[in-house]
Coordinates of C-alpha atoms in Angstrom, one line a residue:
Chain A
X5 CA 48.2 141.4 43.2
X6 CA 45.1 140.8 40.6
X7 CA 46.5 137.0 40.6
X8 CA 46.6 136.6 43.6
X9 CA 43.4 137.5 44.1
X10 CA 41.8 135.7 41.1
X11 CA 43.8 132.1 42.0
X12 CA 42.3 132.9 45.6
X13 CA 38.6 133.4 44.2
X14 CA 39.2 129.9 42.2
X15 CA 40.5 128.3 45.7
X16 CA 37.5 129.3 47.2
X17 CA 35.0 128.5 44.1
X18 CA 37.0 125.2 44.1
X19 CA 37.2 124.3 48.1
X20 CA 33.1 125.2 47.8
X21 CA 32.6 122.8 44.7
X22 CA 34.8 120.3 46.9
X23 CA 32.6 120.7 50.2
X24 CA 29.0 120.5 48.6
X25 CA 29.7 118.0 46.8
X26 CA 27.6 115.1 48.1
X27 CA 29.1 112.6 50.3
X28 CA 26.9 109.5 49.3
X29 CA 26.5 109.1 52.9
X30 CA 23.3 108.3 55.0
X31 CA 23.0 109.4 58.7
X32 CA 21.2 108.1 61.1
X33 CA 20.6 109.0 65.1
X34 CA 20.1 106.8 67.2
X35 CA 18.1 107.9 69.9
X36 CA 19.3 105.7 73.1
X37 CA 22.8 105.3 72.0
X38 CA 23.7 109.1 71.7
X39 CA 25.3 108.6 68.4
X40 CA 24.5 109.1 64.7
X41 CA 25.6 105.7 62.2
X42 CA 27.0 106.9 59.4
X43 CA 26.3 104.6 56.1
X44 CA 28.2 104.3 52.7
X45 CA 25.2 104.6 50.4
X46 CA 27.7 102.3 47.8
X47 CA 28.7 99.6 50.0
X48 CA 25.5 99.7 52.6
X49 CA 28.3 99.1 55.3
X50 CA 28.9 101.7 58.5
X51 CA 31.5 103.8 57.8
X52 CA 31.6 105.7 61.2
X53 CA 30.0 106.7 64.3
X54 CA 29.4 109.8 65.7
X55 CA 29.1 110.6 69.3
X56 CA 26.6 113.5 69.3
X57 CA 25.3 114.0 72.6
X58 CA 21.9 113.1 74.6
X59 CA 19.0 111.8 72.9
X60 CA 19.3 112.6 69.6
X61 CA 16.1 112.5 67.1
X62 CA 15.7 114.9 64.2
X63 CA 18.7 115.0 61.6
X64 CA 18.4 117.5 57.9
X65 CA 21.1 118.8 56.1
X66 CA 21.5 122.6 54.8
X67 CA 20.3 122.9 51.4
X68 CA 23.5 122.7 49.5
X69 CA 24.3 119.6 51.8
X70 CA 27.5 121.6 53.4
X71 CA 26.4 121.0 56.8
X72 CA 24.2 118.3 58.9
X73 CA 21.7 119.1 61.9
X74 CA 21.1 117.1 64.6
X75 CA 18.4 117.9 67.1
X76 CA 19.8 116.6 70.3
X77 CA 16.7 116.7 72.6
X78 CA 18.2 116.3 75.9
X79 CA 20.7 119.2 75.7
X80 CA 18.1 121.1 74.4
X81 CA 20.0 121.9 71.1
X82 CA 20.8 121.5 67.9
X83 CA 24.4 120.4 66.8
X84 CA 25.9 121.1 63.6
X85 CA 28.3 118.9 61.7
X86 CA 30.2 118.7 58.8
X87 CA 29.2 115.7 57.1
X88 CA 32.8 115.6 55.2
X89 CA 35.1 115.6 58.4
X90 CA 32.4 114.1 60.4
X91 CA 33.6 116.8 63.3
X92 CA 30.9 118.6 65.5
X93 CA 31.5 122.1 64.4
X94 CA 28.8 124.0 66.5
X95 CA 25.9 123.7 68.2
X96 CA 23.3 126.3 68.9
X97 CA 19.9 126.3 71.8
X98 CA 17.1 125.3 70.2
X99 CA 14.1 125.9 72.8
X100 CA 12.5 123.1 74.8
X101 CA 13.1 119.2 74.0
X102 CA 13.9 120.0 70.3
X103 CA 12.8 117.3 68.3
X104 CA 11.6 117.0 64.8
X105 CA 12.6 120.3 62.1
X106 CA 12.8 120.7 58.9
X107 CA 15.1 122.9 56.4
X108 CA 14.2 125.6 54.5
X109 CA 15.3 126.4 51.3
X110 CA 16.6 129.4 52.6
X111 CA 18.6 127.7 54.9
X112 CA 16.7 128.3 58.5
X113 CA 15.4 125.6 60.4
X114 CA 12.1 125.3 61.7
X115 CA 11.2 123.2 64.5
X116 CA 8.6 121.7 66.7
X117 CA 9.0 122.6 70.6
X118 CA 6.9 119.6 71.6
X119 CA 6.5 121.2 75.5
X120 CA 5.7 124.8 74.4
X121 CA 3.0 124.3 72.1
X122 CA 5.4 126.2 69.5
X123 CA 7.1 126.4 66.1
X124 CA 10.3 128.0 65.9
X125 CA 12.9 129.7 63.2
X126 CA 16.5 129.5 63.7
X127 CA 19.3 130.8 61.7
X128 CA 21.7 127.9 62.4
X129 CA 24.4 129.9 60.7
X130 CA 24.4 132.3 64.4
X131 CA 22.1 130.3 66.4
X132 CA 19.5 133.0 66.7
X133 CA 15.8 132.9 66.9
X134 CA 14.2 134.3 64.0
X135 CA 10.6 133.9 65.1
X136 CA 8.5 131.6 67.6
X137 CA 4.9 130.7 66.1
X138 CA 1.9 129.6 68.4
X139 CA 0.1 126.3 67.3
X140 CA -1.4 123.4 68.8
X141 CA -0.4 120.9 71.8
X142 CA 2.5 118.7 71.1
X143 CA 3.6 120.1 68.0
X144 CA 5.7 117.0 66.2
X145 CA 5.8 116.9 62.5
X146 CA 7.1 119.7 59.6
X147 CA 7.6 119.8 56.6
X148 CA 8.4 122.4 54.3
X149 CA 6.9 123.1 50.5
X150 CA 9.9 122.6 47.4
X151 CA 9.3 126.6 46.6
X152 CA 9.8 127.7 50.5
X153 CA 6.1 129.2 50.5
X154 CA 4.6 126.9 52.9
X155 CA 5.4 124.5 56.1
X156 CA 3.4 122.6 57.8
X157 CA 3.9 121.8 61.4
X158 CA 1.1 118.8 63.2
X159 CA 0.2 118.9 66.4
X160 CA -0.3 115.6 68.0
X161 CA -2.8 117.0 70.7
X162 CA -4.8 119.3 69.1
X163 CA -4.9 116.9 65.4
X164 CA -4.4 119.9 63.4
X165 CA -1.9 120.8 60.1
X166 CA -0.7 124.0 61.2
X167 CA 0.0 125.7 58.1
X168 CA 2.6 128.6 57.8
X169 CA 3.5 131.1 55.1
X170 CA 7.6 131.4 54.8
X171 CA 8.9 133.3 55.2
X172 CA 6.0 135.9 57.3
X173 CA 6.0 132.9 59.8
X174 CA 2.1 133.6 60.0
X175 CA -0.5 131.0 60.1
X176 CA -2.5 130.6 56.9
X177 CA -4.5 127.7 57.8
X178 CA -5.2 124.9 60.8
X179 CA -6.8 121.9 59.5
X180 CA -7.9 119.4 61.7
X181 CA -7.0 115.7 60.3
X182 CA -7.5 112.4 62.4
X183 CA -6.4 111.7 66.0
X184 CA -2.5 112.5 66.3
X185 CA -1.0 113.9 63.5
X186 CA 3.0 112.9 63.2
X187 CA 4.4 113.7 59.7
X188 CA 3.6 115.5 56.6
X189 CA 5.3 116.1 53.2
X190 CA 4.7 118.0 50.3
X191 CA 4.1 117.1 46.4
X192 CA 7.3 119.2 44.5
X193 CA 4.7 121.5 43.1
X194 CA 3.7 122.0 46.7
X195 CA -0.1 122.4 45.9
X196 CA -0.5 118.8 47.8
X197 CA 0.2 117.5 50.8
X198 CA 0.3 114.0 52.6
X199 CA 0.0 113.6 56.3
X200 CA -0.2 110.8 59.1
X201 CA -2.4 110.6 61.7
X202 CA -1.0 108.2 64.4
X203 CA -4.0 107.0 66.6
X204 CA -6.9 106.9 64.2
X205 CA -4.7 105.1 61.6
X206 CA -4.8 106.6 58.6
X207 CA -3.2 109.1 55.8
X208 CA -4.5 112.4 54.7
X209 CA -4.3 114.1 51.4
X210 CA -4.8 117.9 51.6
X211 CA -5.1 120.2 48.8
X212 CA -3.1 123.2 50.2
X213 CA -4.4 126.0 48.5
X214 CA -8.3 125.2 50.3
X215 CA -7.0 123.5 53.5
X216 CA -9.4 121.1 52.3
X217 CA -9.0 116.8 53.0
X218 CA -9.5 115.8 49.4
X219 CA -8.9 112.0 50.5
X220 CA -8.2 109.8 53.9
X221 CA -7.5 106.1 54.0
X222 CA -6.8 103.8 56.6
X223 CA -3.0 102.0 56.9
X224 CA -4.8 98.8 57.1
X225 CA -3.7 96.9 60.1
X226 CA -4.9 97.6 63.1
X227 CA -1.5 97.5 64.5
X228 CA -0.5 100.3 62.1
X229 CA 0.3 103.5 63.9
X230 CA 1.5 105.5 60.9
X231 CA 4.8 108.0 61.2
X232 CA 6.9 109.0 58.3
X233 CA 5.3 109.2 55.2
X234 CA 7.2 110.1 51.6
X235 CA 6.3 110.3 47.8
X236 CA 8.3 108.4 45.2
X237 CA 10.1 109.9 42.5
X238 CA 7.5 110.5 40.2
X239 CA 4.8 110.9 42.9
X240 CA 2.6 108.2 41.8
X241 CA 3.2 106.2 45.2
X242 CA 3.3 107.0 48.9
X243 CA 5.6 105.2 51.4
X244 CA 4.4 104.9 55.1
X245 CA 6.4 104.0 57.8
X246 CA 3.8 101.6 59.8
X247 CA 5.1 102.1 63.5
X248 CA 4.1 99.1 65.6
X249 CA 2.7 96.9 62.4
X250 CA 6.8 96.6 61.5
X251 CA 5.6 97.7 57.4
X252 CA 6.1 100.0 55.0
X253 CA 2.8 100.6 53.5
X254 CA 2.8 101.3 49.9
X255 CA -0.1 103.4 48.6
X256 CA -1.7 105.0 45.6
X257 CA -0.8 108.2 46.1
X258 CA -3.9 108.9 43.9
X259 CA -6.3 107.0 45.6
X260 CA -4.4 106.5 48.8
X261 CA -5.3 102.5 47.8
X262 CA -2.4 100.0 49.5
X263 CA -0.4 98.4 46.9
X264 CA 1.8 96.4 49.1
X265 CA 2.7 96.1 53.0
X266 CA 6.9 95.9 52.7
X267 CA 8.1 93.7 55.8
X268 CA 11.0 95.9 57.7
X269 CA 12.1 96.1 61.1
X270 CA 10.5 96.5 64.6
X271 CA 8.9 99.8 65.1
X272 CA 9.6 101.6 61.9
X273 CA 9.3 105.4 62.0
X274 CA 11.7 107.4 59.8
X275 CA 11.6 107.3 56.3
X276 CA 14.1 109.0 54.0
X277 CA 14.6 108.9 49.7
X278 CA 17.4 108.5 47.7
X279 CA 17.7 111.2 45.0
X280 CA 17.2 109.2 41.7
X281 CA 14.8 107.9 43.8
X282 CA 15.3 104.4 43.6
X283 CA 16.5 103.1 47.1
X284 CA 14.1 103.7 50.7
X285 CA 15.5 103.6 53.8
X286 CA 13.7 103.2 57.2
X287 CA 14.6 103.4 60.7
X288 CA 13.3 100.3 62.7
X289 CA 13.5 101.8 66.5
X290 CA 12.7 98.6 68.4
X291 CA 15.0 96.6 66.1
X292 CA 17.9 98.7 65.6
X293 CA 18.2 98.2 62.0
X294 CA 17.9 100.8 59.0
X295 CA 16.1 98.5 56.1
X296 CA 17.9 99.7 52.4
X297 CA 14.4 98.9 50.1
X298 CA 14.7 98.6 46.6
X299 CA 11.9 100.9 44.7
X300 CA 12.0 99.1 41.6
X301 CA 10.6 95.9 43.6
X302 CA 8.9 97.4 46.5
X303 CA 11.6 94.9 48.6
X304 CA 14.0 94.7 51.0
X305 CA 17.5 94.5 49.4
X306 CA 19.5 95.1 52.9
X307 CA 19.3 95.4 56.4
X308 CA 21.6 96.9 58.6
X309 CA 22.6 97.2 62.1
X310 CA 22.9 100.7 63.7
X311 CA 22.3 101.9 67.6
X312 CA 20.1 102.0 69.7
X313 CA 16.4 103.0 68.8
X314 CA 17.2 104.8 65.2
X315 CA 15.1 107.7 64.6
X316 CA 15.4 109.7 62.1
X317 CA 17.5 109.4 58.7
X318 CA 18.6 111.6 56.1
X319 CA 20.7 111.3 52.7
X320 CA 23.9 113.4 51.6
X321 CA 23.3 112.7 47.8
Chain B
X165 CA -19.4 148.2 56.2
X166 CA -20.4 147.5 52.7
X167 CA -17.5 145.4 52.3
X168 CA -17.5 143.5 55.1
X169 CA -21.1 142.5 54.6
X170 CA -20.2 141.4 51.1
X171 CA -17.5 139.4 53.3
X172 CA -20.1 138.1 55.2
X173 CA -21.6 136.9 53.2
X174 CA -18.9 134.9 50.8
X175 CA -17.9 133.6 54.4
X176 CA -21.0 132.2 54.8
X177 CA -21.6 131.1 51.6
X178 CA -17.8 128.9 51.4
X179 CA -19.6 127.1 54.5
X180 CA -22.5 125.5 53.0
X181 CA -19.9 124.6 50.2
X182 CA -17.4 122.9 52.5
X183 CA -20.0 120.5 53.2
X184 CA -18.9 117.9 55.7
X185 CA -15.5 119.5 56.6
X186 CA -15.6 121.5 59.3
X187 CA -14.5 124.8 58.4
X188 CA -14.3 128.5 60.6
X189 CA -17.8 129.0 61.4
X190 CA -20.0 131.8 63.5
X191 CA -18.1 131.4 67.3
X192 CA -19.4 128.1 68.8
X193 CA -19.3 128.6 72.6
X194 CA -19.7 125.1 75.2
X195 CA -19.9 125.3 78.6
X196 CA -20.0 121.9 80.7
X197 CA -21.5 121.1 84.5
X198 CA -19.4 120.1 87.0
X199 CA -21.1 118.2 90.0
X200 CA -18.7 117.3 92.8
X201 CA -16.7 118.1 95.3
X202 CA -14.7 121.7 94.5
X203 CA -11.4 119.5 96.0
X204 CA -12.1 116.1 94.1
X205 CA -9.3 115.3 91.8
X206 CA -11.5 115.3 88.6
X207 CA -11.9 118.6 88.7
X208 CA -8.7 119.4 87.9
X209 CA -8.5 116.9 85.0
X210 CA -11.5 118.7 83.9
X211 CA -9.9 122.2 83.9
X212 CA -6.9 120.7 82.5
X213 CA -9.0 119.4 79.8
X214 CA -10.9 122.4 79.1
X215 CA -7.6 124.8 78.9
X216 CA -6.6 122.5 75.8
X217 CA -10.2 122.5 74.6
X218 CA -9.7 126.4 74.5
X219 CA -6.4 126.1 73.0
X220 CA -7.7 123.7 70.4
X221 CA -10.7 126.6 70.3
X222 CA -8.9 129.3 69.3
X223 CA -8.0 127.8 65.6
X224 CA -11.4 127.4 64.8
X225 CA -13.1 130.1 66.7
X226 CA -14.4 127.5 69.3
X227 CA -14.7 128.6 73.5
X228 CA -14.9 126.4 76.3
X229 CA -16.9 127.3 79.8
X230 CA -17.6 125.2 82.9
X231 CA -19.7 126.0 85.5
X232 CA -19.2 124.0 89.0
X233 CA -22.5 122.9 90.8
X234 CA -22.3 122.2 94.0
X235 CA -23.8 118.7 95.6
X236 CA -26.5 120.2 97.3
X237 CA -29.6 119.4 95.6
X238 CA -28.4 119.1 91.9
X239 CA -31.7 117.8 90.8
X240 CA -33.1 121.0 90.6
X241 CA -30.3 122.6 88.8
X242 CA -31.3 124.0 85.3
X243 CA -29.2 121.7 82.9
X244 CA -30.3 122.9 79.4
X245 CA -27.2 124.9 79.2
X246 CA -25.0 122.4 79.4
X247 CA -23.7 120.0 76.0
X248 CA -22.5 117.7 79.2
X249 CA -22.6 116.9 82.7
X250 CA -18.9 116.0 83.9
X251 CA -19.9 114.5 87.8
X252 CA -17.3 113.3 90.5
X253 CA -20.6 111.8 92.5
X254 CA -21.7 108.4 94.6
X255 CA -23.3 105.8 92.7
X256 CA -27.0 107.0 94.2
X257 CA -26.4 110.5 92.8
X258 CA -25.2 109.4 89.3
X259 CA -28.1 107.0 88.5
X260 CA -30.6 109.5 89.5
X261 CA -29.0 112.4 87.4
X262 CA -28.5 110.1 84.8
X263 CA -32.4 109.6 85.1
X264 CA -33.5 113.6 85.1
X265 CA -31.1 114.2 82.3
X266 CA -32.0 111.5 79.8
X267 CA -30.4 112.4 76.0
X268 CA -27.5 114.3 77.9
X269 CA -24.6 113.2 77.8
X270 CA -23.8 112.6 82.2
X271 CA -19.7 111.5 82.6
X272 CA -18.9 109.2 85.1
X273 CA -15.3 110.5 86.5
X274 CA -15.2 108.9 90.0
X275 CA -16.9 105.4 90.1
X276 CA -15.9 101.7 89.6
X277 CA -19.0 99.8 90.4
X278 CA -19.7 97.0 87.5
X279 CA -23.6 97.4 88.7
X280 CA -23.5 101.1 86.9
X281 CA -22.2 99.8 83.6
X282 CA -24.7 96.7 83.4
X283 CA -27.2 98.9 84.1
X284 CA -26.2 100.2 80.5
X285 CA -27.9 104.3 81.6
X286 CA -28.5 105.3 78.5
X287 CA -26.5 108.9 78.3
X288 CA -23.9 107.0 80.8
X289 CA -20.2 107.6 79.8
X290 CA -18.0 105.9 81.9
X291 CA -14.7 106.7 81.7
X292 CA -13.0 105.3 84.9
X293 CA -12.2 102.0 84.6
X294 CA -15.0 99.0 86.5
X295 CA -13.8 97.0 89.1
X296 CA -14.0 93.9 86.9
X297 CA -11.8 95.6 84.1
X298 CA -8.9 96.0 86.7
X299 CA -9.8 92.3 88.2
X300 CA -9.5 90.9 84.5
X301 CA -6.0 93.3 84.2
X302 CA -4.4 91.5 87.2
X303 CA -5.9 88.0 86.2
X304 CA -4.1 88.4 83.3
X305 CA -0.7 89.4 84.5
X306 CA -0.6 86.8 87.4
X307 CA -0.1 84.1 84.1
X308 CA 3.0 85.9 84.2
X309 CA 3.8 87.0 87.5
X310 CA 2.0 84.6 89.7
X311 CA 1.8 86.0 93.2
X312 CA 1.9 89.8 92.2
X313 CA 0.5 92.4 94.1
X314 CA 0.2 94.2 91.4
X315 CA -3.1 97.0 91.1
X316 CA -4.7 98.1 87.9
X317 CA -5.1 101.5 87.0
X318 CA -6.2 104.1 84.5
X319 CA -3.3 106.5 84.8
X320 CA 0.1 107.0 86.4
X321 CA 2.5 109.8 86.7
X322 CA 5.3 107.7 85.8
X323 CA 3.6 107.1 82.2
X324 CA 5.8 108.0 80.1
X325 CA 4.7 106.0 76.6
X326 CA 2.1 107.1 74.0
X327 CA 3.0 110.8 74.8
X328 CA 2.0 110.1 78.4
X329 CA 4.7 111.8 79.5
X330 CA 3.5 115.1 77.7
X331 CA 0.0 114.7 79.7
X332 CA 1.8 114.2 82.7
X333 CA 4.1 116.9 82.4
X334 CA 1.4 119.7 81.6
X335 CA -0.9 118.9 84.3
X336 CA 2.2 119.0 86.8
X337 CA 3.1 122.2 85.5
X338 CA -0.2 123.5 85.9
X339 CA -1.3 121.9 89.3
X340 CA 2.0 120.9 91.0
X341 CA 0.6 117.8 91.7
X342 CA 0.8 114.4 89.7
X343 CA -2.1 113.4 87.7
X344 CA -3.8 110.3 89.3
X345 CA -7.2 108.2 86.8
X346 CA -9.8 110.4 88.5
X347 CA -8.2 113.7 87.0
X348 CA -7.3 111.7 83.9
X349 CA -11.2 111.0 83.2
X350 CA -12.3 114.5 83.7
X351 CA -9.3 115.3 80.9
X352 CA -10.6 112.5 78.9
X353 CA -14.3 113.5 79.3
X354 CA -13.4 117.5 78.1
X355 CA -11.0 116.4 75.9
X356 CA -13.2 113.4 73.8
X357 CA -16.4 115.8 73.7
X358 CA -14.5 118.9 72.5
X359 CA -12.9 117.0 69.7
X360 CA -16.0 115.8 68.4
X361 CA -17.2 119.6 68.3
X362 CA -14.0 120.5 66.5
X363 CA -14.7 118.0 64.1
X364 CA -18.6 117.9 63.4
X365 CA -19.7 121.4 65.2
X366 CA -22.2 119.4 66.8
X367 CA -23.6 121.6 70.1
X368 CA -26.6 119.9 70.8
X369 CA -26.6 117.6 73.4
X370 CA -28.6 114.6 71.9
X371 CA -26.5 114.6 68.5
X372 CA -23.4 114.6 70.9
X373 CA -24.4 111.6 72.9
X374 CA -25.5 109.6 69.9
X375 CA -21.8 111.1 68.1
X376 CA -20.0 109.9 71.3
X377 CA -21.4 106.7 71.4
X378 CA -21.2 105.6 67.9
X379 CA -18.4 107.0 66.2
X380 CA -15.8 108.1 68.4
X381 CA -12.3 107.9 67.7
X382 CA -10.3 109.3 71.0
X383 CA -6.4 109.5 71.6
X384 CA -6.8 109.6 75.3
X385 CA -2.4 109.4 75.4
X386 CA -2.9 105.3 75.8
X387 CA -2.0 104.5 72.3
X388 CA -4.9 103.1 71.3
X389 CA -7.8 104.8 69.1
X390 CA -10.7 104.7 72.4
X391 CA -14.3 103.8 71.5
X392 CA -17.6 103.0 74.1
X393 CA -19.1 99.8 74.8
X394 CA -22.9 99.2 74.7
X395 CA -22.7 99.3 78.5
X396 CA -21.3 102.9 78.3
X397 CA -18.0 101.6 79.7
X398 CA -14.7 103.6 77.5
X399 CA -12.4 100.6 76.2
X400 CA -9.0 101.4 77.4
X401 CA -5.9 99.6 78.1
X402 CA -5.3 99.3 82.3
X403 CA -1.7 99.5 84.0
X404 CA -0.7 97.2 86.3
X405 CA 1.4 99.0 89.3
X406 CA 3.4 97.4 92.2
X407 CA 4.8 99.1 94.7
X408 CA 3.8 102.6 92.9
X409 CA 6.0 101.5 89.5
X410 CA 4.4 100.5 86.2
X411 CA 5.0 97.0 85.7
X412 CA 3.1 96.0 82.8
X413 CA -0.4 97.1 80.6
X414 CA -3.5 95.4 80.4
X415 CA -4.7 93.4 78.2
X416 CA -1.1 91.9 78.7
X417 CA 1.3 90.5 75.9
X418 CA 1.0 87.0 75.5
X419 CA -1.9 86.7 77.5
X420 CA -4.2 89.0 75.2
X421 CA -4.0 91.0 72.2
X422 CA -2.7 94.7 72.9
X423 CA -5.8 95.5 70.7
X424 CA -8.0 93.3 72.6
X425 CA -9.5 95.5 75.2
X426 CA -12.9 93.3 75.5
X427 CA -10.7 91.0 77.0
X428 CA -11.0 93.9 80.2
X429 CA -14.8 94.3 81.9
X430 CA -18.3 93.4 80.9
X431 CA -19.4 93.9 77.8
X432 CA -23.0 93.6 77.4
X433 CA -25.5 95.1 79.3
X434 CA -28.1 92.8 82.1
X435 CA -30.9 91.2 80.0

């Protein structure tokens, strides 16, 4: 009996290890193909395409990598996918028009509900809504500090970063930035956040302890409508998806000076960085491609055709 | 009690230290005046803007109110409580109001007459596009679609790009009627003023007029940063509508750069 339990425990342990081992896959939501493109990050080729449902947008991984979550906007659901078998495991109601979300280190999902001026918190294990927090109009981007203590939700039509304390889920601060804030990201230490303002074409650097804007800078090009923003692994460089300027803007993270513009596909929105920091992936909506950037050279090394209007991208590494 | 006083002193001190960053100050209460018919669609837009201003205001200790002033004998009214005056009136009344309310922002939410633009009334802020802007938009489109019967508009209920969908949805939900050019103008006038209050804490009408005319960076949910010409006209993209469907946006791509908003309408004042 004891032997049986031990072997059972061992097999559970082995199974867990196996299921949590990174697949090395890159997952991309295709907003107008109702699908997920699965890219092999070694060969940089399409491995599979998953039919997911109407208008998939936001995408994220569980903290242990065991589950892939996708906001299927026109079905008002988040669907849960096994990143190994690529099977849809379950789905839960995620409020009206779920779009962008982030996964908290505790496993809960923070999502913006654009039509309701609210951010909601869900437990993806049972689909239960844990909290709903009133924020500004057209909530959009969601970012969570690495320690999980703060969540930023951007409100596009109220021009604010709403800073939510977690797990209390209460508003700590509301920070006005430029017109149409779209996305934000934290430093590893969580003391600084960077955010984009699409219509004013700016990037903001904000002190998260005081709520004060430390710096702001234009993304240059008048066509530039910045969307996603992400830091290099050493946090010295900031990458900004330039939207309709069809380029990734590379900025010095300290001064926000533009170092370089990397031409990618049309209407670049989504960004994801490999764990090692050597590759940056972009979703080029109008072109229907993912651009792979070598961050050593800050040059595109490959362009991969995916579905129609690729939106979000995550890497299981 | 003493604790409360100390907190108040500390927060006042924080305010001083914070410098140009707008921070939670004492309550700011702003009142707008609306002059026009009660059933004019511009008023619904104003009310939509007011609701959104208060939604933002709750995070900043700011409140926004509206007084509706009926059109008879408006000039005798005391306008001193108002940060800005929003109007849906005829050209003559607008010109009289503008002259009477010198140094106070007076928004034009309904008149397309080009004469009001070239007159360059110092406090006039024309949100609706002028006739010439619409004509130029149609001309640009004719180069690509000869024989077109399209007309130009500031807004359309089918407009979905650039989060226009969201604004159309909010408006329809509140009033159960579609947003038109006048209601978009009413919404935009309140929204740009309340955005400016939120960013600058300005409550003085003269300072507000100066800010709006010189430092505006407004998201009118049409995908591009908007500001004013010296004529007092809001620069904006227009929609070309044929059989009640959106067929193009102006500046028309391929004819003029989308960012070249000055390809539409009159740019300077009458000399």
